Coordinates of C-alpha atoms in Angstrom, one line a residue:
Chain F
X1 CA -30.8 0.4 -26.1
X2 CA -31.0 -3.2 -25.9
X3 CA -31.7 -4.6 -22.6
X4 CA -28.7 -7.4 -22.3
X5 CA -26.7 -5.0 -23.3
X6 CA -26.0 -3.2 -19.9
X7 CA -25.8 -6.6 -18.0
X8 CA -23.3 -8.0 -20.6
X9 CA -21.3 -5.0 -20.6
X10 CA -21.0 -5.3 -16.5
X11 CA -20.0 -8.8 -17.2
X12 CA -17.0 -8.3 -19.6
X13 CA -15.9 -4.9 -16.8
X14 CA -15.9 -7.8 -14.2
X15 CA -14.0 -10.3 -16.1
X16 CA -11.2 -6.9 -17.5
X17 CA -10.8 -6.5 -13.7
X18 CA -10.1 -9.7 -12.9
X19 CA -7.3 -10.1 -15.7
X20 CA -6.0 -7.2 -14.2
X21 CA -4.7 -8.4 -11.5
X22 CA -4.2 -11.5 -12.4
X23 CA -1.3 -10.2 -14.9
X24 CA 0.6 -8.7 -12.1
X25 CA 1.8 -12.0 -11.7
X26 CA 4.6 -10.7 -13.7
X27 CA 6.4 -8.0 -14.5
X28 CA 6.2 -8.6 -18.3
X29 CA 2.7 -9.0 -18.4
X30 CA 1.6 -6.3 -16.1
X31 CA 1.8 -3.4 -18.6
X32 CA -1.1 -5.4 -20.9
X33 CA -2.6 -5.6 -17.3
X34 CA -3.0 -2.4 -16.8
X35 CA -4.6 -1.2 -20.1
X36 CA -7.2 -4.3 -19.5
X37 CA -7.9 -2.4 -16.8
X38 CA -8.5 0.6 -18.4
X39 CA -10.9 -1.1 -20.5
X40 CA -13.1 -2.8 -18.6
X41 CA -13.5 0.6 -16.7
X42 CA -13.7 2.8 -20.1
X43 CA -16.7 -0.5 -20.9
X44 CA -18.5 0.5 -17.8
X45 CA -18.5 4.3 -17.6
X46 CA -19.4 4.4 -21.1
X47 CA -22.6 1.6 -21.0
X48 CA -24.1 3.5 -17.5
X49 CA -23.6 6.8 -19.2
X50 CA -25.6 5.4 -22.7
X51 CA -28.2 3.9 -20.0
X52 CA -31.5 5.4 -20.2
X53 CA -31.4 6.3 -16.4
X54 CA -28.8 8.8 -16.9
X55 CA -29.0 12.0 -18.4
X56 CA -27.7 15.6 -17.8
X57 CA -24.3 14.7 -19.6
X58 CA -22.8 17.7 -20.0
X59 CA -22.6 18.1 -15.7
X60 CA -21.4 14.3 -16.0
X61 CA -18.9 15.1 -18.5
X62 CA -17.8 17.8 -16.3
X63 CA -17.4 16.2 -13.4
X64 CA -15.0 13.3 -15.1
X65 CA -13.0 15.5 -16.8
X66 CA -11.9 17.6 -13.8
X67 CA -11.6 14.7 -12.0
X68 CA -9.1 13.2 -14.3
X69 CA -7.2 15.6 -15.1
X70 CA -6.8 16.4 -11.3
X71 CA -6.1 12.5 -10.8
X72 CA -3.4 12.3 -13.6
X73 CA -1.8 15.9 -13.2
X74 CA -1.3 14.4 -9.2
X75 CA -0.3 10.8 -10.2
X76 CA 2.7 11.9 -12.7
X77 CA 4.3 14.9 -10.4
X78 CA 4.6 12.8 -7.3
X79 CA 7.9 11.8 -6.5
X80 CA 8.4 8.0 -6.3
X81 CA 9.1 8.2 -2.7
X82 CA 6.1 9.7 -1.8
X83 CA 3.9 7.1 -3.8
X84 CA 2.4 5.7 -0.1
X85 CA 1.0 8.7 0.8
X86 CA -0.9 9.6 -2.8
X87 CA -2.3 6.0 -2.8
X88 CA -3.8 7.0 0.6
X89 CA -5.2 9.9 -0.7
X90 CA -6.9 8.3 -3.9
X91 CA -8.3 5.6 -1.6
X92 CA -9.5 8.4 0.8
X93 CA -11.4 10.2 -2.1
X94 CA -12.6 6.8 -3.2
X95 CA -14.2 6.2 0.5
X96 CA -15.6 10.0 0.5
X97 CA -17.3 9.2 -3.0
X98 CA -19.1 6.4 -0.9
X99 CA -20.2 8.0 2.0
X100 CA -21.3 11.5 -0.6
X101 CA -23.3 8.0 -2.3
X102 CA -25.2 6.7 0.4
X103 CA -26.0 10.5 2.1
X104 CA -27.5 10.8 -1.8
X105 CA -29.4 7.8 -1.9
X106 CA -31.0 8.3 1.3
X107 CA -32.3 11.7 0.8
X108 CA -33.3 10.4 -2.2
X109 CA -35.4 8.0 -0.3
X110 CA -33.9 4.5 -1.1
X111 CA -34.8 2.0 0.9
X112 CA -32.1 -0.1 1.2
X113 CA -31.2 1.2 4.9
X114 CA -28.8 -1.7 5.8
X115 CA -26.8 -2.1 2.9
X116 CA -26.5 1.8 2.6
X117 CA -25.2 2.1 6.5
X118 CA -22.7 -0.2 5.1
X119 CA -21.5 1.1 2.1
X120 CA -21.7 4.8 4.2
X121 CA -20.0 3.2 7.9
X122 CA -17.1 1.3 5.6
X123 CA -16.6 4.5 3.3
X124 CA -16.5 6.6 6.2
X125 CA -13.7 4.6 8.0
X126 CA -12.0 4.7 4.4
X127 CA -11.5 8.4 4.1
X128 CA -10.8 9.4 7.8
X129 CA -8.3 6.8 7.9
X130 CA -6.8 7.6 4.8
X131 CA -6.5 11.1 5.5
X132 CA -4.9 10.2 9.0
X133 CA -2.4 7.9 6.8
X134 CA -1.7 10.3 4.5
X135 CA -1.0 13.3 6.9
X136 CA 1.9 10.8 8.5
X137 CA 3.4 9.6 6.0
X138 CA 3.5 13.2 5.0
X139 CA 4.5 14.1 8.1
X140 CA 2.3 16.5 8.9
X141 CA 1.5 14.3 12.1
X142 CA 4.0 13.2 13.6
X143 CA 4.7 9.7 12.3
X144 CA 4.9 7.6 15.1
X145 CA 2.4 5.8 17.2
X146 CA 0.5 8.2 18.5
X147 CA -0.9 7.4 21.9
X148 CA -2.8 9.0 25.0
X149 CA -4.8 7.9 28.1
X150 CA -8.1 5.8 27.8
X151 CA -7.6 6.1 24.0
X152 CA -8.7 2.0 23.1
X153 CA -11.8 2.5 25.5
X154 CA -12.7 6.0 23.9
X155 CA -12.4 4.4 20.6
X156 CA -14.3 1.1 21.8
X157 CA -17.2 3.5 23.3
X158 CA -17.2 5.1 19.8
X159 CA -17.5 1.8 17.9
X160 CA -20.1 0.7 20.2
X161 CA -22.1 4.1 19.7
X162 CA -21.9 3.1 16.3
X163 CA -23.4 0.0 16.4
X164 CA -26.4 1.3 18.6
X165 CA -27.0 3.7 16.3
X166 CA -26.9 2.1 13.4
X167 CA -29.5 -0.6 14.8
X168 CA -31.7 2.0 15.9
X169 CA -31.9 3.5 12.2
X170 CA -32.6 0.2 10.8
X171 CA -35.4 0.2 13.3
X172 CA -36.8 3.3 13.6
X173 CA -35.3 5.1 9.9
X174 CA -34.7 8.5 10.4
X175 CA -32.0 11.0 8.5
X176 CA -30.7 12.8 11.2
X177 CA -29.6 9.4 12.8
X178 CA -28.3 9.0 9.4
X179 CA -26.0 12.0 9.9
X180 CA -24.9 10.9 13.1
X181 CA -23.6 8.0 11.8
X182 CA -21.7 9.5 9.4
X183 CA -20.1 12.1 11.6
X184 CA -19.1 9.2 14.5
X185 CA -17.8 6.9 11.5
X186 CA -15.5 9.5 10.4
X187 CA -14.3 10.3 14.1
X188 CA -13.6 6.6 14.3
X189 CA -11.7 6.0 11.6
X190 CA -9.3 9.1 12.8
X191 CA -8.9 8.1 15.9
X192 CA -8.5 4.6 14.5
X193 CA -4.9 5.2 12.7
X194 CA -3.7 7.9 14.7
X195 CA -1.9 5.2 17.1
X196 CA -0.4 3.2 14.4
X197 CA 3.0 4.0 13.8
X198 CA 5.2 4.7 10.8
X199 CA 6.5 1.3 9.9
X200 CA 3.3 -0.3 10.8
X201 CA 2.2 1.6 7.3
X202 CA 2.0 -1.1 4.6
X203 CA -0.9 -2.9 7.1
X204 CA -3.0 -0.2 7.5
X205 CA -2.9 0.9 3.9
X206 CA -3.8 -2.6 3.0
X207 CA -6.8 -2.4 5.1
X208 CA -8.0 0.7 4.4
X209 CA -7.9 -0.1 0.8
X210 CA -9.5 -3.2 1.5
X211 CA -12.1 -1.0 3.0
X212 CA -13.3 0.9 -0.2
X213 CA -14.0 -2.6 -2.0
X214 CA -16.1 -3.3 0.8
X215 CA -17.5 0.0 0.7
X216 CA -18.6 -0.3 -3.2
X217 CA -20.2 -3.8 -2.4
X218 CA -22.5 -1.9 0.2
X219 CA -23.7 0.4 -2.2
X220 CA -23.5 -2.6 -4.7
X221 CA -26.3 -4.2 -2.9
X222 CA -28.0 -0.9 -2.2
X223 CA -28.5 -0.6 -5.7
X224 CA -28.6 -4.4 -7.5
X225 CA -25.5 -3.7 -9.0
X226 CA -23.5 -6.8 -10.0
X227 CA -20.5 -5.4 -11.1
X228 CA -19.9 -3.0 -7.9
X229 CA -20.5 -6.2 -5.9
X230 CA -18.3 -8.1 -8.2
X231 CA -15.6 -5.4 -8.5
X232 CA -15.6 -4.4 -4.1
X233 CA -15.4 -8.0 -3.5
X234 CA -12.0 -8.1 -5.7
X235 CA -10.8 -5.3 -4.2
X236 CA -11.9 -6.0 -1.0
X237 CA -10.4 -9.4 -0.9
X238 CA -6.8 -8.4 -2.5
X239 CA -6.5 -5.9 0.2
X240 CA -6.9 -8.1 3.2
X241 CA -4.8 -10.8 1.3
X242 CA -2.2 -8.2 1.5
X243 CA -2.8 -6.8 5.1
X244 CA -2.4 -10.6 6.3
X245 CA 0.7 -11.2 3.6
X246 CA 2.3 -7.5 5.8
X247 CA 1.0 -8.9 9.3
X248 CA 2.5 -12.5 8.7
X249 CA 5.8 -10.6 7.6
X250 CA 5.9 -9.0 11.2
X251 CA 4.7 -12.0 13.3
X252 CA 2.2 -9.8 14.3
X253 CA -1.5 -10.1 14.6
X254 CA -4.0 -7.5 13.0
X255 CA -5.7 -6.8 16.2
X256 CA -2.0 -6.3 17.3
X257 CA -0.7 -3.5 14.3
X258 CA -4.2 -2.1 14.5
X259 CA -5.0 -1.6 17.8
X260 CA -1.4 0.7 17.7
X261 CA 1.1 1.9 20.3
X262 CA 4.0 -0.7 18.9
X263 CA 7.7 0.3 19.5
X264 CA 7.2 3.2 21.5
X265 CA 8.4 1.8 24.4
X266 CA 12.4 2.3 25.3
X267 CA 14.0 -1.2 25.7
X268 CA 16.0 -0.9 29.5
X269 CA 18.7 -3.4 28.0
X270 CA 19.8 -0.6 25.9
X271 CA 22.4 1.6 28.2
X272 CA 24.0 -1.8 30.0
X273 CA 25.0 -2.9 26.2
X274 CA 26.8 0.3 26.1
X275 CA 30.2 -0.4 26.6
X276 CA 30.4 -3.4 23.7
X277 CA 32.6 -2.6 21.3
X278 CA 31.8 -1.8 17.8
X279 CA 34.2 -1.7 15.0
X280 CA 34.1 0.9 13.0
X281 CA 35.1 1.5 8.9
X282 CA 35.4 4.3 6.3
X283 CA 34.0 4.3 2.8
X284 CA 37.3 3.4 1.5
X285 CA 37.6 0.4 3.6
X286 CA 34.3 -1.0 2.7
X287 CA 35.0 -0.2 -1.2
X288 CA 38.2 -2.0 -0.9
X289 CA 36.5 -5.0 0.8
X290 CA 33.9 -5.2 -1.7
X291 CA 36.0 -4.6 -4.6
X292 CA 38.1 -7.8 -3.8
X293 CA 34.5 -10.1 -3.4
X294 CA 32.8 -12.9 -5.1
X295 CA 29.4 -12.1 -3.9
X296 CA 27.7 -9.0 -2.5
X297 CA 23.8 -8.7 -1.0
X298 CA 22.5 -5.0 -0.9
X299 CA 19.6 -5.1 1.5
X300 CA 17.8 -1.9 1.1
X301 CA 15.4 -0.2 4.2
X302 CA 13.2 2.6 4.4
X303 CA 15.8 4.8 5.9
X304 CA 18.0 4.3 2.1
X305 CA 14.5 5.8 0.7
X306 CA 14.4 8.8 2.9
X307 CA 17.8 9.8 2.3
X308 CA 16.9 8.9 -1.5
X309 CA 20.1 6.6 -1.6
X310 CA 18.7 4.4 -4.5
X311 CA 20.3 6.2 -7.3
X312 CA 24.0 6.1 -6.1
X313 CA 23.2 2.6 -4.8
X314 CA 22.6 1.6 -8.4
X315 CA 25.7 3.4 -9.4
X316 CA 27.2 1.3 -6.8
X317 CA 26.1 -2.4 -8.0
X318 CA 26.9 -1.5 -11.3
X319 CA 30.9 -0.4 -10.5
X320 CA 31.0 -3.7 -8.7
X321 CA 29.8 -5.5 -11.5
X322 CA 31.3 -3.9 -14.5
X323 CA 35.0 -3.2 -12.9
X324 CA 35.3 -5.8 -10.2
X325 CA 33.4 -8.7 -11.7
X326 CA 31.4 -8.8 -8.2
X327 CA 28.5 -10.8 -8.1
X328 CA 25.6 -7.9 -6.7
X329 CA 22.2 -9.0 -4.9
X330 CA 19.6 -6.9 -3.6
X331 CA 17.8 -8.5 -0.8
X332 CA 14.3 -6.9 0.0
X333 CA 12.0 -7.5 2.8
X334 CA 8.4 -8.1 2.5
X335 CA 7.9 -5.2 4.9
X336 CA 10.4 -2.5 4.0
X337 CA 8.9 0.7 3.2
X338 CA 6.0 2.1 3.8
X339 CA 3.4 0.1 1.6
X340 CA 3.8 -3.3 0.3
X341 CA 6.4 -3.5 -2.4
X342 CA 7.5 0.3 -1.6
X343 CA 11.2 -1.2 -2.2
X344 CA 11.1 -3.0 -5.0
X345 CA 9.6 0.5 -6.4
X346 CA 12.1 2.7 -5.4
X347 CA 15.0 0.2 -6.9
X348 CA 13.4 -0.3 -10.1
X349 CA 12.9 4.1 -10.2
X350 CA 16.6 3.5 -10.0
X351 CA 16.7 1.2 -12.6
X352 CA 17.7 -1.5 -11.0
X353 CA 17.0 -4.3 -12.7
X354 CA 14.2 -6.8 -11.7
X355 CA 16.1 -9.8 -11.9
X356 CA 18.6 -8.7 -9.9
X357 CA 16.2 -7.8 -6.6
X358 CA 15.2 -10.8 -4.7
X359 CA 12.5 -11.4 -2.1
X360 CA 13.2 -12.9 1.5
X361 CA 12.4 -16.6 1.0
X362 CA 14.0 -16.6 -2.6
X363 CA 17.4 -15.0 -1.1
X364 CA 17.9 -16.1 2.3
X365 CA 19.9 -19.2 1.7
X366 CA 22.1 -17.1 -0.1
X367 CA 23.6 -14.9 2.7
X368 CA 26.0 -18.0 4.0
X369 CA 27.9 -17.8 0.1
X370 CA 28.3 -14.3 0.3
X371 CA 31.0 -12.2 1.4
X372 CA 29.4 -9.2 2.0
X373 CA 26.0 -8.4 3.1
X374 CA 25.6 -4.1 2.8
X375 CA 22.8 -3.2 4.5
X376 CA 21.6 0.5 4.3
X377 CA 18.8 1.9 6.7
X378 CA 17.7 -0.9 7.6
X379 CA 17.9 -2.7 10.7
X380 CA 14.8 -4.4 12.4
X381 CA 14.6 -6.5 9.7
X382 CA 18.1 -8.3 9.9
X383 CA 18.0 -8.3 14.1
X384 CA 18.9 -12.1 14.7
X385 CA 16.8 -11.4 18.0
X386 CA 13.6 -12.4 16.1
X387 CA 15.0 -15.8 16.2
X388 CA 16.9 -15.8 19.9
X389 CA 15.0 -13.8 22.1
X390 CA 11.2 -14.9 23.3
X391 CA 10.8 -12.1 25.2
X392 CA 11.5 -9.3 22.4
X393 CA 8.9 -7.5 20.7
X394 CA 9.8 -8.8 16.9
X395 CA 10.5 -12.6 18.6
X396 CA 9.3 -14.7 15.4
X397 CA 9.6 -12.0 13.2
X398 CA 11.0 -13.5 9.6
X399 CA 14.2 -11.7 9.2
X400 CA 17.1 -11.2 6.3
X401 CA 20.0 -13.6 7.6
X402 CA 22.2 -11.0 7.2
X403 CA 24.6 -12.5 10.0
X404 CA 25.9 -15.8 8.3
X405 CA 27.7 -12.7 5.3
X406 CA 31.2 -13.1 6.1
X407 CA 31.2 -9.4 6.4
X408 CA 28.3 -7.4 7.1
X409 CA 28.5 -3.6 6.5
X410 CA 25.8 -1.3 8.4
X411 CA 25.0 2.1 7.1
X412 CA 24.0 4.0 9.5
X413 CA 23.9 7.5 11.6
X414 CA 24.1 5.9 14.5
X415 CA 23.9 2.8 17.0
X416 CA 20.1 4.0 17.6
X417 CA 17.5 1.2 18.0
X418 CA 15.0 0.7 15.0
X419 CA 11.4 1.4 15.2
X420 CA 10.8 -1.8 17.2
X421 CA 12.9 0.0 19.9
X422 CA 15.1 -3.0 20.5
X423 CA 18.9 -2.5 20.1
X424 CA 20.5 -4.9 17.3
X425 CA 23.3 -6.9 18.8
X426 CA 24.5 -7.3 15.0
X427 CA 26.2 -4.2 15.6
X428 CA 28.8 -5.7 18.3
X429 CA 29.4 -8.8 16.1
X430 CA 32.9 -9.4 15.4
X431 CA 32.2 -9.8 11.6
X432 CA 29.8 -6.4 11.3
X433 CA 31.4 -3.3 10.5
X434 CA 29.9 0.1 11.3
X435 CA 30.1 2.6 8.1
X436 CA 28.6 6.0 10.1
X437 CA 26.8 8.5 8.1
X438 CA 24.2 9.9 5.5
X439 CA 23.5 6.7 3.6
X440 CA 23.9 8.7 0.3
X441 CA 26.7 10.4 1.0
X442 CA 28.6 6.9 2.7
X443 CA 27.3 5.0 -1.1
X444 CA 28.5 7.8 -3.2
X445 CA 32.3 8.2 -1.1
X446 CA 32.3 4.1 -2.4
X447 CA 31.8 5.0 -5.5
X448 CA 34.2 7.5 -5.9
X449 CA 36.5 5.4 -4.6
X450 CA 35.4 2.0 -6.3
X451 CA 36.2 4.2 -9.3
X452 CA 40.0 5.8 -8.3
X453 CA 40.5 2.2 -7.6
X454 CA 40.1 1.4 -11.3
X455 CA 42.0 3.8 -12.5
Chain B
X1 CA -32.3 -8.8 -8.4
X2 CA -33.4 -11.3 -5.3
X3 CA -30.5 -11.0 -2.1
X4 CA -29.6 -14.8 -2.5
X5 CA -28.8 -14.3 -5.6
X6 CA -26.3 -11.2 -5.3
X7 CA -25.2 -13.1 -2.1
X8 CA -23.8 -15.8 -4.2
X9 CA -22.0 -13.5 -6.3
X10 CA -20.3 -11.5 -3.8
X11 CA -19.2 -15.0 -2.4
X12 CA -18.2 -16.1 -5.6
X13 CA -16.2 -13.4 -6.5
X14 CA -14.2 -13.1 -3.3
X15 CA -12.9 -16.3 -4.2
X16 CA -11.8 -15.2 -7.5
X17 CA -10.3 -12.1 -5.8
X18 CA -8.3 -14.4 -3.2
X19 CA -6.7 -16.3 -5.6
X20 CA -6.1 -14.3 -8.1
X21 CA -4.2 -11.8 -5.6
X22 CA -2.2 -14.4 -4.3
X23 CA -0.7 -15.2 -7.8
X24 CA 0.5 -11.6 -7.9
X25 CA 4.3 -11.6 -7.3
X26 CA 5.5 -10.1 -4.3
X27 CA 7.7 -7.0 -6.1
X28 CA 4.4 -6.0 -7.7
X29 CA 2.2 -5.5 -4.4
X30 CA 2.8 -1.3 -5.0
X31 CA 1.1 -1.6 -8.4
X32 CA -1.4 -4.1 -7.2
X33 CA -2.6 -1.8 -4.2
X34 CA -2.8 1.2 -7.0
X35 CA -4.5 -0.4 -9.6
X36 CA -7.3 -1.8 -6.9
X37 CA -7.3 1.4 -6.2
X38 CA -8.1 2.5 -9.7
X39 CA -10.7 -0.4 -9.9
X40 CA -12.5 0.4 -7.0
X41 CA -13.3 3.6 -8.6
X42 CA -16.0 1.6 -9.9
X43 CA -18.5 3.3 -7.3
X44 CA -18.7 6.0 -10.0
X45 CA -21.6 3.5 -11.6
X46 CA -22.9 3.5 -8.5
X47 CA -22.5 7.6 -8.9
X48 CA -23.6 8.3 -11.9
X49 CA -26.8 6.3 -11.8
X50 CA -27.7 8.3 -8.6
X51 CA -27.2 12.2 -10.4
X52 CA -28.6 10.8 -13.3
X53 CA -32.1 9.3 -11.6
X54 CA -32.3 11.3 -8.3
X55 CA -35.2 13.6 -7.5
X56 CA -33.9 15.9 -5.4
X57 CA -31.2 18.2 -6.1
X58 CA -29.3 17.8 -3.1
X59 CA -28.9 13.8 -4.5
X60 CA -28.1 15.1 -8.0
X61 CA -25.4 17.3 -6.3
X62 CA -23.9 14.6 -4.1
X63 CA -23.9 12.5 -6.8
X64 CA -21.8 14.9 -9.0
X65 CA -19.5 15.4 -6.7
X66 CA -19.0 11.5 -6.0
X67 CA -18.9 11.3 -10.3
X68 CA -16.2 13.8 -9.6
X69 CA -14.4 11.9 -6.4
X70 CA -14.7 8.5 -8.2
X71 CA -12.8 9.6 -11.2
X72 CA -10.1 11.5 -9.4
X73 CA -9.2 7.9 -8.2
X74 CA -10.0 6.2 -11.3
X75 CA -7.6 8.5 -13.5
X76 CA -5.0 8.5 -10.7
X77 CA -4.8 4.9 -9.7
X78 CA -4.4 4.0 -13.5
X79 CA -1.9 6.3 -14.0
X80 CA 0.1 5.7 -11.1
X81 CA -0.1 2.3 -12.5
X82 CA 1.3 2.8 -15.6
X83 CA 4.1 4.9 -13.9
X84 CA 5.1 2.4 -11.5
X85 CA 4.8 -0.6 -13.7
X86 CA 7.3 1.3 -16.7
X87 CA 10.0 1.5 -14.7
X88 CA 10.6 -2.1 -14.2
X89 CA 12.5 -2.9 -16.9
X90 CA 14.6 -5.7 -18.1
X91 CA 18.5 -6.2 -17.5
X92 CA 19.9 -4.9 -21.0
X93 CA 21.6 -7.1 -22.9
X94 CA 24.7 -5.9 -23.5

């Protein structure tokens, strides 16, 4: 094999990558994306097969093959909704392959002790973490924040144990130490996520993702390879782009969403605005209302996932459109769901169409024209508190103007706080009318009526 | 290859990372979180030189099973992808 053949190889890979994701700029282009993708990793595997350091193909042949048809069986029967929790999962797996990688190359004797602690400590985190995600957004934890006494300094002594440890190995080398660090790194990165709660989500699966590209450029180094140094440092990069994109869409910090414990706490405000008075509506009312607008913004939130609204919802905006001529928005914040982009996803499964689903910034202006803003399970994200009140938790929060909709329909089971734990005072505004119930069922009794109506 | 040298790559390339992440629209962040995922099942270079040059067999082994681990993700975060990204479709023209 020719020697500038495996460097030049690595060098196209790195470019395909890069492509990539820069073709997600648009939906149009990022099909194409994708298959570059595919490519540039197809170009690598291929090339550091064909090198002359590798041989015993037919154990290396087995090992891709059950791995991807384990991966794709996986990725196609997942439902939509559940999408959060396999990405955690593939990142997890991605973080254990590091960890199994450096515990290789050390008993193999490398020499590279920093760089491997590195990719091993970064892995590590990776794939406890991603576990801990997964299992709540599974809900096989429970998905709140998870707190309990002395847990920050227990978690502090741990990262500190790390540390020491991982300078004494660099000093004095030795592989039990080695296995130590593993273990605590793994232990930390559990203990890490278990007090993040469920909205908090899209941040930490950010980061942890981030993680594994920082994990490959560990092992990059470890072993002089430009293209996992090239290919981490992509990933790497994207992924804390996006934690900060998630963090700025909360007004929070990172050290705020990661060090956990948010909305836990019971507002004492809540039982005094008790007695304000709320008006309530049926299905039918709300269909006739929207039947006889100009303009209608849908803003979707996690809870129209969970009760897998989307479907009828679609049904919805396109009754409005076809038989009442209604102008129909969907209005998504950067934040709803449980990963970034979660809701544009679950519309377009819908099939929804991608012009007509707007981003925050892009649709915000818009709320004052409209005559109806339908909002369905969601509610943090339209509190007008984020711009009143100082003292509450989501005070500077970016929120979906909701309020200045002539009419503003809630869809909801009941007057119960959102995951902040603050109370919205939307609900007692004269214009806001409550439509209580499942948010399916309250969407599909619209359309059924939207339709009689036509008849 | 001398540390400087990789240094100045892995600088490098973060800044191609950063900006070519923030070009990616906002209702694509799902499919740009899966398909770094994907990509960063690149460590199965990483992986397959290990089982194919180590000594021992515990290495070999480990390596394997990271081969294995790497491609699960690889496979996965492409096809998730490709699932996500067809179902944004156009409005039809009617």
């Amino acid at each position: 094999m020719q020697s500038w053949l495996i460097p030049f190889s690595y060098l196209l890979a790195g470019i395909f990558f890069i492509l990539a994701i820069r073709s997600l700029s648009s939906p149009y282009t990022a099909h194409r994306g994708n298959i570059i993708g595919m490519f540039g990793m197809l170009i690598a595997i291929i090339t550091t097969i064909c090198s002359p350091l590798v041989d015993k193909y037919l154990y290396i042949l087995v090992a891709i093959t059950c791995g991807g048809i384990i991966g794709i069986f996986f990725a196609f029967k997942v439902r939509i909704a559940s999408l959060p929790q396999m990405i955690a999962v593939f990142n997890g797996l991605g973080g254990l392959a590091a960890v199994f990688i450096s515990l290789s190359e050390i008993i193999n004797g490398s020499h590279a002790y920093f760089d491997i602690s590195i990719g091993l400590i970064i892995g590590a985190l990776a794939f406890s973490g991603s576990m801990i995600a997964f299992a709540k957004l599974q809900e096989l934890l429970p998905s709140g924040a998870f707190v309990f006494r002395y847990q920050q300094q227990i978690n502090l002594f741990l990262l500190l144990t790390l540390i020491t440890l991982c300078i004494i190995f660099l000093l004095t080398p030795q592989i039990n130490l080695f296995y130590w660090l593993t273990a605590i790194a793994i232990i930390l990165g559990f203990l890490l996520v278990l007090p993040i709660g469920g909205a908090d989500m899209p941040v930490v699966i950010s980061v942890l993702n981030s993680y594994t590209g920082w994990a490959a450029v560990g092992i990059g180094f470890s072993l002089n390879n430009i293209l996992l140094i090239i290919t981490g440092s992509l990933v790497g990069a994207g992924g804390a782009i996006l934690s900060y994109i998630m963090v700025k869409a909360m007004n929070r910090s990172l050290t705020n969403v990661l060090l956990g414990g948010f909305g836990q706490k019971v507002n004492s405000t809540t039982s005094a605005e008790k007695n304000k008075k709320v008006n309530i509506g049926s299905a039918q009312d709300a269909a006739y209302i929207m039947e006889n607008a100009h303009k209608v913004i849908i803003v979707p939130g996690y809870g129209m996932a969970v009760a897998q609204a989307q479907y009828v919802l679609q049904k919805m905006a396109e009754d409005l459109r076809t038989l009442y001529n209604v102008d129909v928005k969907f209005a998504i914040h950067p934040v709803a769901g449980r990963m970034p982009g979660h809701m544009n996803v679950l519309l377009a499964e819908a099939n929804i169409p991608y012009e007509d689903v707007f981003a925050l910034e892009d649709i915000n202006h818009e709320f004052a024209s409209a005559d109806v803003a339908y909002v369905i399970g969601a509610n943090d994200i339209t509190n007008p508190l984020a711009k009143t009140d100082s003292s509450s938790p989501i005070y500077g929060m970016p929120i979906l103007d909701v309020e200045k909709a002539k009419i503003v329909f809630f869809v909801k089971r009941s007057l119960a706080s959102g995951y902040s734990g603050i109370e919205n005072p939307l609900f007692f505004a004269n214009n806001t009318i409550m439509l209580y119930g499942d948010a399916k069922q309250v969407t599909e009794e619209i359309v059924n009526t939207l339709e009689q109506n036509n008849l | 290859m001398d540390t400087w040298m990789l240094l100045t790559i892995l600088v490098l390339s973060c800044f191609v990372g950063y900006f070519a992440v923030w070009g990616v629209t906002q209702a694509l962040h799902s499919p740009l979180m899966s398909i770094s995922n994907a990509i960063s099942g690149i460590i199965i270079i990483g992986a397959l030189t290990i089982a194919g040059t180590a000594e021992s067999n515990i290495s070999k082994i480990l390596g394997l099973i990271s081969v294995f681990l790497a491609s699960v993700n690889i496979f996965g975060g492409f096809a998730i992808t490709h699932r996500m990204l067809s179902m944004f479709k156009k409005k039809e023209k009617k």
